[in-house]
């Protein structure tokens, strides 16, 4: 079954209900949101009433909660442990985000592994694992999905081997997984025309069953550019057919696919992009 959706916004007044209604309006059956600004740590309280009502609407519309995603804010950086106070702040904030996921009943949390800045690469990767080990508790119902990054600046986690190292050093193996991102993989230097080769290497080193989400974005930049600038589906260097081949790859059939493509003149592109993905037929939309 195809699980397709997009990033949607979460606001104080409608909370999860607003998220679900936007997804339904877009003909999506999964979604992803930030529980507040992705650049700040300001967070409003989760309303249990709104959450319960949203779960009811999801049931009525066959939206599987197990496939839906929350994205942690960009500011959390577990890869740089050079400032102990900041590192602890990020771990504590991640703990709060995990609690918010659990309160919302959306138990998949995508997290950027972060940037090492001046810390040595190996140390940075270990620092990510250690941060996760401290943030997670044994009996929590949560999956942290470490995102495959483009390698922009000093980002870690832009190769299969680096992600493998992070996963190897986590204690709760049943709680840490991977989120792919087509734009990031392209910008990191893996040719998506040979996606099955990428998957073979991933499977051999990490295991395909570890992939719990894929961000579907075209890229404004060339293979290996290490840039991370998302483009609308069919308008970038990856191209519509290559993205369709990934979306419908049988090996990733049950993995939710989430669009994070840019708005066009302040308008959401998601309803159209979901439509052309479902129909597997490109039409110009910008
Ligand atoms: Fe992300
Ligand atoms: Fe992404
Ligand atoms: Zn990105």
PDB file of C-alpha atoms and ligand atoms in Angstrom:
ATOM      1  CA  UNK A   1       0.000   0.000   0.000  1.00  0.00           C
ATOM      2  CA  UNK A   2       1.180   3.508  -0.783  1.00  0.00           C
ATOM      3  CA  UNK A   3       1.627   5.740   2.244  1.00  0.00           C
ATOM      4  CA  UNK A   4       1.957   9.260   0.928  1.00  0.00           C
ATOM      5  CA  UNK A   5       1.697  12.622   2.670  1.00  0.00           C
ATOM      6  CA  UNK A   6       3.541  15.795   3.401  1.00  0.00           C
ATOM      7  CA  UNK A   7       4.815  18.120   6.010  1.00  0.00           C
ATOM      8  CA  UNK A   8       1.823  20.008   7.491  1.00  0.00           C
ATOM      9  CA  UNK A   9       1.606  22.713  10.130  1.00  0.00           C
ATOM     10  CA  UNK A  10       0.604  22.213  13.734  1.00  0.00           C
ATOM     11  CA  UNK A  11      -0.894  25.182  15.532  1.00  0.00           C
ATOM     12  CA  UNK A  12      -1.947  25.960  19.074  1.00  0.00           C
ATOM     13  CA  UNK A  13      -5.699  26.216  18.443  1.00  0.00           C
ATOM     14  CA  UNK A  14      -6.423  23.094  16.407  1.00  0.00           C
ATOM     15  CA  UNK A  15      -3.291  21.014  17.144  1.00  0.00           C
ATOM     16  CA  UNK A  16      -3.490  17.419  15.853  1.00  0.00           C
ATOM     17  CA  UNK A  17      -7.026  17.984  14.484  1.00  0.00           C
ATOM     18  CA  UNK A  18      -5.705  20.691  12.151  1.00  0.00           C
ATOM     19  CA  UNK A  19      -2.884  18.406  11.039  1.00  0.00           C
ATOM     20  CA  UNK A  20      -5.264  15.544  10.247  1.00  0.00           C
ATOM     21  CA  UNK A  21      -7.736  17.798   8.428  1.00  0.00           C
ATOM     22  CA  UNK A  22      -4.986  19.228   6.218  1.00  0.00           C
ATOM     23  CA  UNK A  23      -3.781  15.712   5.393  1.00  0.00           C
ATOM     24  CA  UNK A  24      -7.310  14.583   4.463  1.00  0.00           C
ATOM     25  CA  UNK A  25      -7.815  17.710   2.347  1.00  0.00           C
ATOM     26  CA  UNK A  26      -4.601  16.835   0.435  1.00  0.00           C
ATOM     27  CA  UNK A  27      -5.675  13.202  -0.091  1.00  0.00           C
ATOM     28  CA  UNK A  28      -2.752  12.092   2.084  1.00  0.00           C
ATOM     29  CA  UNK A  29      -2.856   9.023   4.329  1.00  0.00           C
ATOM     30  CA  UNK A  30       0.210   9.986   6.402  1.00  0.00           C
ATOM     31  CA  UNK A  31       1.678  13.289   7.591  1.00  0.00           C
ATOM     32  CA  UNK A  32       4.602  14.893   9.375  1.00  0.00           C
ATOM     33  CA  UNK A  33       4.725  18.028  11.541  1.00  0.00           C
ATOM     34  CA  UNK A  34       6.874  19.958  13.981  1.00  0.00           C
ATOM     35  CA  UNK A  35       5.260  20.448  17.400  1.00  0.00           C
ATOM     36  CA  UNK A  36       6.424  24.084  17.299  1.00  0.00           C
ATOM     37  CA  UNK A  37       8.910  26.235  15.413  1.00  0.00           C
ATOM     38  CA  UNK A  38      11.760  24.135  14.047  1.00  0.00           C
ATOM     39  CA  UNK A  39      14.238  26.891  14.862  1.00  0.00           C
ATOM     40  CA  UNK A  40      13.198  27.468  18.476  1.00  0.00           C
ATOM     41  CA  UNK A  41      12.392  25.531  21.618  1.00  0.00           C
ATOM     42  CA  UNK A  42       9.173  27.435  22.457  1.00  0.00           C
ATOM     43  CA  UNK A  43       6.408  24.881  22.844  1.00  0.00           C
ATOM     44  CA  UNK A  44       2.722  25.172  23.836  1.00  0.00           C
ATOM     45  CA  UNK A  45       0.997  22.462  25.880  1.00  0.00           C
ATOM     46  CA  UNK A  46      -0.651  19.497  24.146  1.00  0.00           C
ATOM     47  CA  UNK A  47      -4.430  19.446  24.600  1.00  0.00           C
ATOM     48  CA  UNK A  48      -5.650  15.927  25.380  1.00  0.00           C
ATOM     49  CA  UNK A  49      -9.164  16.625  24.158  1.00  0.00           C
ATOM     50  CA  UNK A  50      -7.981  17.775  20.737  1.00  0.00           C
ATOM     51  CA  UNK A  51      -5.622  14.795  20.544  1.00  0.00           C
ATOM     52  CA  UNK A  52      -8.400  12.296  21.332  1.00  0.00           C
ATOM     53  CA  UNK A  53     -10.725  13.863  18.758  1.00  0.00           C
ATOM     54  CA  UNK A  54      -7.954  13.807  16.142  1.00  0.00           C
ATOM     55  CA  UNK A  55      -7.339  10.101  16.789  1.00  0.00           C
ATOM     56  CA  UNK A  56     -11.044   9.479  16.214  1.00  0.00           C
ATOM     57  CA  UNK A  57     -10.956  11.342  12.875  1.00  0.00           C
ATOM     58  CA  UNK A  58      -7.859   9.364  11.871  1.00  0.00           C
ATOM     59  CA  UNK A  59      -9.669   6.090  12.580  1.00  0.00           C
ATOM     60  CA  UNK A  60     -12.665   7.180  10.498  1.00  0.00           C
ATOM     61  CA  UNK A  61     -10.357   8.045   7.577  1.00  0.00           C
ATOM     62  CA  UNK A  62      -8.058   5.014   7.787  1.00  0.00           C
ATOM     63  CA  UNK A  63      -5.015   7.099   8.671  1.00  0.00           C
ATOM     64  CA  UNK A  64      -2.611   4.740  10.416  1.00  0.00           C
ATOM     65  CA  UNK A  65      -1.034   6.465  13.428  1.00  0.00           C
ATOM     66  CA  UNK A  66       1.887   4.041  13.342  1.00  0.00           C
ATOM     67  CA  UNK A  67       2.949   5.550   9.998  1.00  0.00           C
ATOM     68  CA  UNK A  68       2.718   9.230  10.968  1.00  0.00           C
ATOM     69  CA  UNK A  69       5.732  11.325  11.870  1.00  0.00           C
ATOM     70  CA  UNK A  70       6.838  14.195  14.087  1.00  0.00           C
ATOM     71  CA  UNK A  71      10.030  16.096  13.209  1.00  0.00           C
ATOM     72  CA  UNK A  72      12.300  17.342  16.002  1.00  0.00           C
ATOM     73  CA  UNK A  73      13.523  20.966  15.720  1.00  0.00           C
ATOM     74  CA  UNK A  74      16.746  21.649  13.793  1.00  0.00           C
ATOM     75  CA  UNK A  75      18.391  23.304  16.752  1.00  0.00           C
ATOM     76  CA  UNK A  76      18.986  20.006  18.585  1.00  0.00           C
ATOM     77  CA  UNK A  77      22.603  19.111  17.850  1.00  0.00           C
ATOM     78  CA  UNK A  78      23.804  15.927  19.499  1.00  0.00           C
ATOM     79  CA  UNK A  79      26.911  15.763  17.279  1.00  0.00           C
ATOM     80  CA  UNK A  80      28.760  18.568  19.032  1.00  0.00           C
ATOM     81  CA  UNK A  81      29.513  17.805  22.674  1.00  0.00           C
ATOM     82  CA  UNK A  82      32.249  20.446  23.056  1.00  0.00           C
ATOM     83  CA  UNK A  83      30.023  22.656  25.235  1.00  0.00           C
ATOM     84  CA  UNK A  84      28.727  20.400  27.999  1.00  0.00           C
ATOM     85  CA  UNK A  85      25.949  22.766  29.049  1.00  0.00           C
ATOM     86  CA  UNK A  86      24.553  23.089  25.517  1.00  0.00           C
ATOM     87  CA  UNK A  87      24.871  19.364  24.855  1.00  0.00           C
ATOM     88  CA  UNK A  88      22.864  18.654  28.012  1.00  0.00           C
ATOM     89  CA  UNK A  89      20.270  21.226  26.958  1.00  0.00           C
ATOM     90  CA  UNK A  90      19.787  19.420  23.627  1.00  0.00           C
ATOM     91  CA  UNK A  91      19.414  16.059  25.348  1.00  0.00           C
ATOM     92  CA  UNK A  92      16.858  17.503  27.778  1.00  0.00           C
ATOM     93  CA  UNK A  93      14.960  19.128  24.937  1.00  0.00           C
ATOM     94  CA  UNK A  94      14.922  15.846  23.021  1.00  0.00           C
ATOM     95  CA  UNK A  95      13.455  14.159  26.116  1.00  0.00           C
ATOM     96  CA  UNK A  96      10.650  16.730  26.126  1.00  0.00           C
ATOM     97  CA  UNK A  97      10.006  16.167  22.424  1.00  0.00           C
ATOM     98  CA  UNK A  98       9.762  12.430  23.053  1.00  0.00           C
ATOM     99  CA  UNK A  99       7.195  13.117  25.808  1.00  0.00           C
ATOM    100  CA  UNK A 100       5.224  15.305  23.410  1.00  0.00           C
ATOM    101  CA  UNK A 101       5.239  12.551  20.763  1.00  0.00           C
ATOM    102  CA  UNK A 102       3.912  10.095  23.320  1.00  0.00           C
ATOM    103  CA  UNK A 103       1.228  12.583  24.482  1.00  0.00           C
ATOM    104  CA  UNK A 104       0.156  13.019  20.848  1.00  0.00           C
ATOM    105  CA  UNK A 105       0.167   9.278  20.159  1.00  0.00           C
ATOM    106  CA  UNK A 106       2.536   9.808  17.218  1.00  0.00           C
ATOM    107  CA  UNK A 107       5.517   7.693  18.097  1.00  0.00           C
ATOM    108  CA  UNK A 108       7.953   8.304  15.241  1.00  0.00           C
ATOM    109  CA  UNK A 109      10.330  11.210  15.762  1.00  0.00           C
ATOM    110  CA  UNK A 110      12.677  12.270  12.944  1.00  0.00           C
ATOM    111  CA  UNK A 111      15.903  13.789  14.226  1.00  0.00           C
ATOM    112  CA  UNK A 112      18.811  15.366  12.368  1.00  0.00           C
ATOM    113  CA  UNK A 113      22.029  13.868  13.729  1.00  0.00           C
ATOM    114  CA  UNK A 114      23.593  17.341  13.805  1.00  0.00           C
ATOM    115  CA  UNK A 115      26.837  19.071  12.885  1.00  0.00           C
ATOM    116  CA  UNK A 116      30.199  18.260  14.382  1.00  0.00           C
ATOM    117  CA  UNK A 117      31.533  21.840  13.988  1.00  0.00           C
ATOM    118  CA  UNK A 118      35.065  21.383  15.380  1.00  0.00           C
ATOM    119  CA  UNK A 119      34.682  18.005  17.034  1.00  0.00           C
ATOM    120  CA  UNK A 120      36.392  15.075  15.248  1.00  0.00           C
ATOM    121  CA  UNK A 121      34.012  13.000  13.103  1.00  0.00           C
ATOM    122  CA  UNK A 122      34.297   9.774  15.118  1.00  0.00           C
ATOM    123  CA  UNK A 123      33.804  11.632  18.367  1.00  0.00           C
ATOM    124  CA  UNK A 124      30.763  13.418  16.902  1.00  0.00           C
ATOM    125  CA  UNK A 125      29.135  10.161  15.797  1.00  0.00           C
ATOM    126  CA  UNK A 126      29.665   8.663  19.234  1.00  0.00           C
ATOM    127  CA  UNK A 127      28.287  11.827  20.786  1.00  0.00           C
ATOM    128  CA  UNK A 128      25.042  11.363  18.798  1.00  0.00           C
ATOM    129  CA  UNK A 129      24.694   7.775  20.061  1.00  0.00           C
ATOM    130  CA  UNK A 130      25.492   8.798  23.640  1.00  0.00           C
ATOM    131  CA  UNK A 131      22.933  11.609  23.496  1.00  0.00           C
ATOM    132  CA  UNK A 132      20.285   9.137  22.332  1.00  0.00           C
ATOM    133  CA  UNK A 133      21.295   6.706  25.052  1.00  0.00           C
ATOM    134  CA  UNK A 134      20.737   9.391  27.633  1.00  0.00           C
ATOM    135  CA  UNK A 135      17.478  10.702  26.170  1.00  0.00           C
ATOM    136  CA  UNK A 136      15.761   7.325  25.739  1.00  0.00           C
ATOM    137  CA  UNK A 137      14.219   5.163  28.452  1.00  0.00           C
ATOM    138  CA  UNK A 138      13.818   1.409  28.252  1.00  0.00           C
ATOM    139  CA  UNK A 139      10.017   1.179  28.398  1.00  0.00           C
ATOM    140  CA  UNK A 140       9.151   4.072  26.105  1.00  0.00           C
ATOM    141  CA  UNK A 141       7.032   3.496  23.047  1.00  0.00           C
ATOM    142  CA  UNK A 142       9.060   5.676  20.669  1.00  0.00           C
ATOM    143  CA  UNK A 143      11.076   5.352  17.502  1.00  0.00           C
ATOM    144  CA  UNK A 144      13.768   7.939  16.797  1.00  0.00           C
ATOM    145  CA  UNK A 145      14.401   8.146  13.038  1.00  0.00           C
ATOM    146  CA  UNK A 146      17.865   9.529  12.337  1.00  0.00           C
ATOM    147  CA  UNK A 147      17.745  11.431   9.066  1.00  0.00           C
ATOM    148  CA  UNK A 148      20.178  10.766   6.230  1.00  0.00           C
ATOM    149  CA  UNK A 149      21.798  14.190   5.677  1.00  0.00           C
ATOM    150  CA  UNK A 150      23.279  15.920   2.627  1.00  0.00           C
ATOM    151  CA  UNK A 151      26.620  16.660   4.304  1.00  0.00           C
ATOM    152  CA  UNK A 152      26.114  20.427   4.149  1.00  0.00           C
ATOM    153  CA  UNK A 153      28.703  22.280   6.247  1.00  0.00           C
ATOM    154  CA  UNK A 154      29.858  19.904   8.982  1.00  0.00           C
ATOM    155  CA  UNK A 155      26.721  17.737   9.107  1.00  0.00           C
ATOM    156  CA  UNK A 156      27.270  14.131  10.128  1.00  0.00           C
ATOM    157  CA  UNK A 157      25.166  11.198   8.913  1.00  0.00           C
ATOM    158  CA  UNK A 158      25.568  11.757   5.178  1.00  0.00           C
ATOM    159  CA  UNK A 159      26.912   8.282   4.392  1.00  0.00           C
ATOM    160  CA  UNK A 160      25.591   4.782   5.058  1.00  0.00           C
ATOM    161  CA  UNK A 161      28.733   4.066   7.077  1.00  0.00           C
ATOM    162  CA  UNK A 162      28.292   7.053   9.388  1.00  0.00           C
ATOM    163  CA  UNK A 163      24.680   6.131  10.111  1.00  0.00           C
ATOM    164  CA  UNK A 164      25.775   2.557  10.727  1.00  0.00           C
ATOM    165  CA  UNK A 165      28.280   3.804  13.322  1.00  0.00           C
ATOM    166  CA  UNK A 166      25.591   5.831  15.099  1.00  0.00           C
ATOM    167  CA  UNK A 167      23.222   2.848  15.221  1.00  0.00           C
ATOM    168  CA  UNK A 168      25.948   0.495  16.407  1.00  0.00           C
ATOM    169  CA  UNK A 169      26.565   2.547  19.517  1.00  0.00           C
ATOM    170  CA  UNK A 170      22.959   2.976  20.645  1.00  0.00           C
ATOM    171  CA  UNK A 171      21.774   0.872  23.543  1.00  0.00           C
ATOM    172  CA  UNK A 172      18.058   0.622  22.705  1.00  0.00           C
ATOM    173  CA  UNK A 173      18.315  -0.821  19.204  1.00  0.00           C
ATOM    174  CA  UNK A 174      14.528  -1.206  18.990  1.00  0.00           C
ATOM    175  CA  UNK A 175      14.114   2.561  19.387  1.00  0.00           C
ATOM    176  CA  UNK A 176      16.515   3.984  16.787  1.00  0.00           C
ATOM    177  CA  UNK A 177      15.892   3.812  13.029  1.00  0.00           C
ATOM    178  CA  UNK A 178      16.616   5.748   9.828  1.00  0.00           C
ATOM    179  CA  UNK A 179      14.709   8.307   7.743  1.00  0.00           C
ATOM    180  CA  UNK A 180      15.934   8.657   4.147  1.00  0.00           C
ATOM    181  CA  UNK A 181      15.582  11.906   2.195  1.00  0.00           C
ATOM    182  CA  UNK A 182      15.912  11.761  -1.593  1.00  0.00           C
ATOM    183  CA  UNK A 183      17.282  15.314  -1.876  1.00  0.00           C
ATOM    184  CA  UNK A 184      19.841  14.646   0.852  1.00  0.00           C
ATOM    185  CA  UNK A 185      20.949  11.316  -0.647  1.00  0.00           C
ATOM    186  CA  UNK A 186      21.424  12.982  -4.048  1.00  0.00           C
ATOM    187  CA  UNK A 187      23.320  15.894  -2.525  1.00  0.00           C
ATOM    188  CA  UNK A 188      25.410  13.484  -0.458  1.00  0.00           C
ATOM    189  CA  UNK A 189      26.611  11.903  -3.714  1.00  0.00           C
ATOM    190  CA  UNK A 190      24.551   8.720  -4.209  1.00  0.00           C
ATOM    191  CA  UNK A 191      23.096   8.498  -7.723  1.00  0.00           C
ATOM    192  CA  UNK A 192      19.373   7.842  -7.338  1.00  0.00           C
ATOM    193  CA  UNK A 193      19.240   6.390 -10.852  1.00  0.00           C
ATOM    194  CA  UNK A 194      20.920   3.416  -9.193  1.00  0.00           C
ATOM    195  CA  UNK A 195      18.638   3.431  -6.141  1.00  0.00           C
ATOM    196  CA  UNK A 196      18.569  -0.359  -5.881  1.00  0.00           C
ATOM    197  CA  UNK A 197      22.354  -0.379  -5.569  1.00  0.00           C
ATOM    198  CA  UNK A 198      22.047   2.163  -2.765  1.00  0.00           C
ATOM    199  CA  UNK A 199      19.442  -0.050  -1.098  1.00  0.00           C
ATOM    200  CA  UNK A 200      21.663  -3.113  -1.488  1.00  0.00           C
ATOM    201  CA  UNK A 201      24.521  -1.377   0.295  1.00  0.00           C
ATOM    202  CA  UNK A 202      22.139  -0.038   2.933  1.00  0.00           C
ATOM    203  CA  UNK A 203      20.665  -3.488   3.459  1.00  0.00           C
ATOM    204  CA  UNK A 204      24.040  -5.140   3.759  1.00  0.00           C
ATOM    205  CA  UNK A 205      25.401  -2.592   6.266  1.00  0.00           C
ATOM    206  CA  UNK A 206      22.325  -1.510   8.238  1.00  0.00           C
ATOM    207  CA  UNK A 207      19.260  -3.469   7.084  1.00  0.00           C
ATOM    208  CA  UNK A 208      16.344  -2.218   4.988  1.00  0.00           C
ATOM    209  CA  UNK A 209      13.925  -2.901   7.844  1.00  0.00           C
ATOM    210  CA  UNK A 210      15.563   0.022   9.685  1.00  0.00           C
ATOM    211  CA  UNK A 211      14.091   2.496   7.168  1.00  0.00           C
ATOM    212  CA  UNK A 212      10.906   3.872   8.721  1.00  0.00           C
ATOM    213  CA  UNK A 213      10.305   7.011   6.650  1.00  0.00           C
ATOM    214  CA  UNK A 214      11.440   8.604   3.374  1.00  0.00           C
ATOM    215  CA  UNK A 215      11.329  12.317   2.689  1.00  0.00           C
ATOM    216  CA  UNK A 216      10.471  12.776  -0.962  1.00  0.00           C
ATOM    217  CA  UNK A 217      12.036  15.918  -2.403  1.00  0.00           C
ATOM    218  CA  UNK A 218      13.558  16.842  -5.711  1.00  0.00           C
ATOM    219  CA  UNK A 219      16.880  18.726  -5.453  1.00  0.00           C
ATOM    220  CA  UNK A 220      17.951  22.142  -6.714  1.00  0.00           C
ATOM    221  CA  UNK A 221      21.553  20.925  -6.789  1.00  0.00           C
ATOM    222  CA  UNK A 222      23.666  18.392  -8.596  1.00  0.00           C
ATOM    223  CA  UNK A 223      24.727  14.979  -7.403  1.00  0.00           C
ATOM    224  CA  UNK A 224      27.235  15.330  -4.554  1.00  0.00           C
ATOM    225  CA  UNK A 225      26.783  19.103  -4.120  1.00  0.00           C
ATOM    226  CA  UNK A 226      26.372  18.812  -0.301  1.00  0.00           C
ATOM    227  CA  UNK A 227      23.832  21.639  -0.386  1.00  0.00           C
ATOM    228  CA  UNK A 228      20.351  20.517   0.777  1.00  0.00           C
ATOM    229  CA  UNK A 229      17.934  22.721  -1.144  1.00  0.00           C
ATOM    230  CA  UNK A 230      14.639  20.997  -1.830  1.00  0.00           C
ATOM    231  CA  UNK A 231      12.807  21.408  -5.142  1.00  0.00           C
ATOM    232  CA  UNK A 232       9.267  20.527  -6.201  1.00  0.00           C
ATOM    233  CA  UNK A 233       8.693  17.061  -7.644  1.00  0.00           C
ATOM    234  CA  UNK A 234       9.837  16.922 -11.266  1.00  0.00           C
ATOM    235  CA  UNK A 235      11.505  20.344 -11.219  1.00  0.00           C
ATOM    236  CA  UNK A 236      14.915  19.364  -9.910  1.00  0.00           C
ATOM    237  CA  UNK A 237      17.999  17.374 -10.786  1.00  0.00           C
ATOM    238  CA  UNK A 238      16.510  14.047  -9.610  1.00  0.00           C
ATOM    239  CA  UNK A 239      13.431  14.190 -11.818  1.00  0.00           C
ATOM    240  CA  UNK A 240       9.879  12.863 -11.704  1.00  0.00           C
ATOM    241  CA  UNK A 241      10.404   9.337 -12.998  1.00  0.00           C
ATOM    242  CA  UNK A 242      13.327   8.593 -10.684  1.00  0.00           C
ATOM    243  CA  UNK A 243      11.286   9.786  -7.701  1.00  0.00           C
ATOM    244  CA  UNK A 244       8.308   7.676  -8.823  1.00  0.00           C
ATOM    245  CA  UNK A 245      10.591   4.629  -9.074  1.00  0.00           C
ATOM    246  CA  UNK A 246      11.709   5.203  -5.469  1.00  0.00           C
ATOM    247  CA  UNK A 247       8.193   5.871  -4.166  1.00  0.00           C
ATOM    248  CA  UNK A 248       6.882   2.657  -5.749  1.00  0.00           C
ATOM    249  CA  UNK A 249       9.968   0.522  -5.031  1.00  0.00           C
ATOM    250  CA  UNK A 250       8.587  -2.808  -3.767  1.00  0.00           C
ATOM    251  CA  UNK A 251      11.292  -3.082  -1.105  1.00  0.00           C
ATOM    252  CA  UNK A 252       9.978   0.061   0.578  1.00  0.00           C
ATOM    253  CA  UNK A 253       6.286  -0.512   0.051  1.00  0.00           C
ATOM    254  CA  UNK A 254       5.216  -0.080   3.683  1.00  0.00           C
ATOM    255  CA  UNK A 255       7.457   2.909   4.384  1.00  0.00           C
ATOM    256  CA  UNK A 256       5.665   6.277   4.684  1.00  0.00           C
ATOM    257  CA  UNK A 257       6.724   8.830   2.038  1.00  0.00           C
ATOM    258  CA  UNK A 258       6.636  12.475   3.146  1.00  0.00           C
ATOM    259  CA  UNK A 259       6.958  15.526   0.865  1.00  0.00           C
ATOM    260  CA  UNK A 260       8.973  18.495   2.143  1.00  0.00           C
ATOM    261  CA  UNK A 261       9.018  20.440  -1.106  1.00  0.00           C
ATOM    262  CA  UNK A 262       8.850  24.256  -1.168  1.00  0.00           C
ATOM    263  CA  UNK A 263       5.677  26.333  -1.329  1.00  0.00           C
ATOM    264  CA  UNK A 264       4.957  28.054  -4.664  1.00  0.00           C
ATOM    265  CA  UNK A 265       3.980  31.726  -4.281  1.00  0.00           C
ATOM    266  CA  UNK A 266       2.970  31.036  -0.671  1.00  0.00           C
ATOM    267  CA  UNK A 267       0.705  28.186  -1.817  1.00  0.00           C
ATOM    268  CA  UNK A 268       1.060  24.602  -0.647  1.00  0.00           C
ATOM    269  CA  UNK A 269       2.083  22.321  -3.543  1.00  0.00           C
ATOM    270  CA  UNK A 270       1.183  19.138  -1.679  1.00  0.00           C
ATOM    271  CA  UNK A 271      -2.303  18.405  -2.952  1.00  0.00           C
ATOM    272  CA  UNK A 272      -1.042  18.572  -6.549  1.00  0.00           C
ATOM    273  CA  UNK A 273       2.163  16.664  -5.861  1.00  0.00           C
ATOM    274  CA  UNK A 274       0.253  13.900  -4.066  1.00  0.00           C
ATOM    275  CA  UNK A 275      -2.158  13.702  -6.993  1.00  0.00           C
ATOM    276  CA  UNK A 276       0.574  13.332  -9.647  1.00  0.00           C
ATOM    277  CA  UNK A 277       2.391  10.802  -7.463  1.00  0.00           C
ATOM    278  CA  UNK A 278      -0.784   8.746  -7.077  1.00  0.00           C
ATOM    279  CA  UNK A 279      -1.431   8.934 -10.823  1.00  0.00           C
ATOM    280  CA  UNK A 280       2.289   8.416 -11.669  1.00  0.00           C
ATOM    281  CA  UNK A 281       1.859  11.023 -14.355  1.00  0.00           C
ATOM    282  CA  UNK A 282       3.628  14.363 -14.375  1.00  0.00           C
ATOM    283  CA  UNK A 283       1.747  17.555 -15.180  1.00  0.00           C
ATOM    284  CA  UNK A 284       3.267  21.050 -15.054  1.00  0.00           C
ATOM    285  CA  UNK A 285       2.157  22.840 -11.902  1.00  0.00           C
ATOM    286  CA  UNK A 286       4.451  25.818 -11.614  1.00  0.00           C
TER     287      UNK A 286
HETATM  288 FE1  LIG B   1      14.696  16.856   8.173  1.00  0.00          FE
HETATM  289 FE1  LIG B   2      14.135  15.770   5.186  1.00  0.00          FE
HETATM  290 ZN1  LIG B   3      16.619  18.876   3.730  1.00  0.00          ZN
END
